[in-house]
């Protein structure tokens, strides 16, 4: 649930982040999620 808040203050789902990452508009949120996944 932490990554959801880091997505940009909005309750976005992992799928949404994936789509946004594909566009390359929000690379930061995706990076944070990737780091969290590794941990």
PDB file of C-alpha atoms in Angstrom:
ATOM      1  CA  UNK A   1       0.000   0.000   0.000  1.00  0.00           C
ATOM      2  CA  UNK A   2       3.038   2.246   0.441  1.00  0.00           C
ATOM      3  CA  UNK A   3       3.830   2.268  -3.259  1.00  0.00           C
ATOM      4  CA  UNK A   4       0.245   3.317  -3.956  1.00  0.00           C
ATOM      5  CA  UNK A   5       0.772   6.579  -2.085  1.00  0.00           C
ATOM      6  CA  UNK A   6       4.169   7.108  -3.725  1.00  0.00           C
ATOM      7  CA  UNK A   7       2.518   6.736  -7.124  1.00  0.00           C
ATOM      8  CA  UNK A   8       1.815  10.461  -6.827  1.00  0.00           C
ATOM      9  CA  UNK A   9      -0.591  10.844  -3.907  1.00  0.00           C
ATOM     10  CA  UNK A  10      -3.286   8.960  -5.796  1.00  0.00           C
ATOM     11  CA  UNK A  11      -4.497   5.452  -5.063  1.00  0.00           C
ATOM     12  CA  UNK A  12      -3.231   4.015  -8.323  1.00  0.00           C
ATOM     13  CA  UNK A  13      -3.011   0.283  -8.906  1.00  0.00           C
ATOM     14  CA  UNK A  14       0.210  -1.490 -10.003  1.00  0.00           C
ATOM     15  CA  UNK A  15      -1.386  -1.999 -13.417  1.00  0.00           C
ATOM     16  CA  UNK A  16      -1.903   1.744 -13.827  1.00  0.00           C
ATOM     17  CA  UNK A  17       1.725   2.391 -12.904  1.00  0.00           C
ATOM     18  CA  UNK A  18       2.813  -0.167 -15.482  1.00  0.00           C
ATOM     19  CA  UNK A  19       0.826   1.617 -18.183  1.00  0.00           C
ATOM     20  CA  UNK A  20       2.200   5.010 -17.179  1.00  0.00           C
ATOM     21  CA  UNK A  21       5.737   3.629 -17.115  1.00  0.00           C
ATOM     22  CA  UNK A  22       5.237   2.422 -20.677  1.00  0.00           C
ATOM     23  CA  UNK A  23       4.445   5.992 -21.715  1.00  0.00           C
ATOM     24  CA  UNK A  24       7.507   7.275 -19.895  1.00  0.00           C
ATOM     25  CA  UNK A  25       5.552  10.121 -18.297  1.00  0.00           C
ATOM     26  CA  UNK A  26       6.167   9.063 -14.690  1.00  0.00           C
ATOM     27  CA  UNK A  27       9.393   7.084 -14.457  1.00  0.00           C
ATOM     28  CA  UNK A  28       9.982   7.960 -10.804  1.00  0.00           C
ATOM     29  CA  UNK A  29       6.918   6.165  -9.353  1.00  0.00           C
ATOM     30  CA  UNK A  30       7.741   3.098 -11.418  1.00  0.00           C
ATOM     31  CA  UNK A  31      11.333   3.137 -10.197  1.00  0.00           C
ATOM     32  CA  UNK A  32      10.183   3.251  -6.579  1.00  0.00           C
ATOM     33  CA  UNK A  33       7.822   0.351  -7.178  1.00  0.00           C
ATOM     34  CA  UNK A  34      10.616  -1.683  -8.764  1.00  0.00           C
ATOM     35  CA  UNK A  35      12.828  -1.031  -5.740  1.00  0.00           C
ATOM     36  CA  UNK A  36      10.036  -2.076  -3.378  1.00  0.00           C
ATOM     37  CA  UNK A  37       9.499  -5.249  -5.397  1.00  0.00           C
ATOM     38  CA  UNK A  38      13.180  -6.133  -5.078  1.00  0.00           C
ATOM     39  CA  UNK A  39      12.904  -5.744  -1.328  1.00  0.00           C
TER      40      UNK A  39
END
